[in-house]
Short mmCIF file of C-alpha atoms in Angstrom, two decimals:
data_model
loop_
_atom_site.label_atom_id
_atom_site.label_comp_id
_atom_site.label_asym_id
_atom_site.label_seq_id
_atom_site.Cartn_x
_atom_site.Cartn_y
_atom_site.Cartn_z
CA MET A 110 -99.72 192.66 0.66
CA LEU A 111 -101.85 191.96 -2.49
CA LEU A 112 -105.20 190.45 -0.68
CA PRO A 113 -107.30 193.86 -1.21
CA GLN A 114 -106.11 194.46 -4.80
CA ARG A 115 -107.10 190.83 -5.97
CA LEU A 116 -110.15 190.58 -4.20
CA LYS A 117 -111.39 193.71 -6.08
CA GLN A 118 -109.76 193.24 -9.29
CA LEU A 119 -111.57 189.66 -9.34
CA ARG A 120 -115.01 190.95 -8.43
CA LEU A 121 -114.81 193.82 -10.81
CA GLU A 122 -113.40 191.43 -13.77
CA ASN A 123 -116.77 189.37 -12.98
CA ASP A 124 -119.02 191.91 -12.81
CA LEU A 125 -119.81 191.27 -9.10
CA THR A 126 -120.84 193.93 -6.67
CA GLN A 127 -119.61 193.80 -2.97
CA GLU A 128 -123.04 192.31 -1.63
CA GLY A 129 -123.49 189.78 -4.69
CA LEU A 130 -120.20 188.18 -3.92
CA ALA A 131 -121.01 188.55 0.30
CA LYS A 132 -124.20 186.14 -0.61
CA HIS A 133 -121.51 183.58 -2.50
CA LEU A 134 -119.38 183.25 0.52
CA PRO A 135 -121.78 183.74 2.41
CA ILE A 136 -120.74 186.51 4.65
CA ASN A 137 -122.10 190.31 5.78
CA ARG A 138 -120.70 192.39 2.89
CA GLY A 139 -119.14 195.16 5.44
CA THR A 140 -117.14 192.23 6.76
CA TYR A 141 -116.13 191.76 2.43
CA ALA A 142 -115.92 195.88 1.98
CA HIS A 143 -113.39 195.24 4.91
CA TYR A 144 -110.89 192.09 3.03
CA GLU A 145 -110.95 194.64 0.05
CA LEU A 146 -110.00 197.81 2.03
CA GLY A 147 -107.22 195.66 3.94
CA LYS A 148 -108.67 196.73 7.08
CA ARG A 149 -109.50 192.94 7.90
CA GLN A 150 -108.07 189.37 6.63
CA PRO A 151 -110.46 186.70 5.89
CA ASP A 152 -109.75 183.29 7.97
CA LEU A 153 -108.44 180.08 5.85
CA GLU A 154 -111.92 178.64 5.23
CA THR A 155 -113.10 182.28 3.90
CA LEU A 156 -109.92 182.38 1.93
CA VAL A 157 -110.49 179.32 0.36
CA ARG A 158 -114.29 179.65 -0.61
CA ILE A 159 -112.94 183.06 -2.06
CA ALA A 160 -110.29 181.06 -4.29
CA VAL A 161 -112.76 178.46 -5.56
CA PHE A 162 -115.52 180.82 -6.29
CA TYR A 163 -113.22 182.11 -8.54
CA ASN A 164 -111.23 179.35 -9.87
CA VAL A 165 -107.62 180.42 -8.37
CA SER A 166 -105.13 179.52 -6.12
CA THR A 167 -105.42 181.08 -2.52
CA ASP A 168 -101.17 181.86 -2.84
CA TYR A 169 -102.47 183.70 -5.61
CA LEU A 170 -104.61 185.89 -3.41
CA LEU A 171 -102.22 186.15 -1.54
CA GLY A 172 -99.71 188.03 -3.81
CA LEU A 173 -97.51 184.71 -3.49
CA THR A 174 -97.78 184.05 -7.50
CA ASP A 175 -98.73 185.86 -10.65
CA LEU A 176 -100.17 183.25 -11.89
CA PRO A 177 -104.15 182.73 -10.91
CA VAL A 178 -104.14 178.83 -11.02
CA SER A 179 -101.66 175.98 -8.97
CA ALA A 180 -98.18 174.58 -10.47
CA GLN A 181 -100.01 171.15 -10.52
CA THR A 182 -102.95 172.69 -12.42
CA LEU A 183 -100.58 173.90 -15.05
CA ILE A 184 -99.07 170.07 -15.10
CA ASN A 185 -102.18 168.34 -15.17
CA TYR A 186 -103.20 170.54 -18.27
CA CYS A 187 -100.23 169.54 -19.91
CA GLN A 188 -100.34 166.67 -19.61
CA LYS A 189 -103.98 165.75 -21.09
CA LEU A 190 -102.62 168.22 -23.91
CA SER A 191 -100.06 166.07 -24.48
CA ASN A 192 -102.12 162.75 -24.32
CA GLU A 193 -104.53 164.24 -26.39
CA TYR A 194 -102.03 165.21 -29.23
CA PRO A 195 -99.11 163.18 -31.08
CA ALA A 196 -95.61 163.21 -29.46
CA SER A 197 -93.39 165.52 -30.71
CA LYS A 198 -90.23 167.10 -29.76
CA GLU A 199 -91.34 169.86 -28.12
CA ARG A 200 -94.22 168.47 -26.23
CA GLY A 201 -91.02 166.06 -24.75
CA GLU A 202 -89.34 168.97 -23.94
CA LEU A 203 -92.20 170.59 -22.37
CA VAL A 204 -92.79 167.69 -19.91
CA ALA A 205 -88.90 167.14 -19.45
CA ASP A 206 -88.88 170.95 -17.64
CA LEU A 207 -92.16 170.61 -16.02
CA ASN A 208 -90.77 167.58 -14.23
CA LYS A 209 -87.58 168.77 -13.38
CA HIS A 210 -88.80 171.87 -11.26
CA HIS A 211 -92.15 170.44 -9.82
CA PRO A 212 -91.31 168.38 -6.71
CA GLU A 213 -93.84 165.68 -7.34
CA LYS A 214 -92.50 164.62 -10.85
CA PRO A 215 -95.10 163.77 -13.04
CA LYS A 216 -94.51 161.04 -15.79
CA GLU A 217 -94.52 161.36 -19.09
CA ASN A 218 -97.29 159.00 -20.55
#
C-alpha cells in the first residue's frame, strides 16, 4: 500500500515535522508516526482531514491514483479555463474527451 509513502512524501514536501502535522490534524504524534511506518491505518475521518490539509484526494493518499486531485477537480478547472478563453477546436476536443470519460458528463459552455 502506498499510504505510508505518500504521507511521508507530502509531509516532507511541505517541510513539516510529524509533531507539527499531528497538531494540525489533531492527533498524537506517535499515532501519526505509525501511519507513516505502516503499523496503523488512519480512520476515515482522519484520512479525510489529511487529504483536506494537503489538498489532495483520498484516492491519491491510498494509492488508487497517481493524480493528487480528483477527476472532478480537473474537469472543473478545464471548464473554468474554457469559459475564460475564446472557443477553440482544441478546447472543444478537450471538453468532449473529458465528457466521454467522466460519468457525470459536465456540459460544455
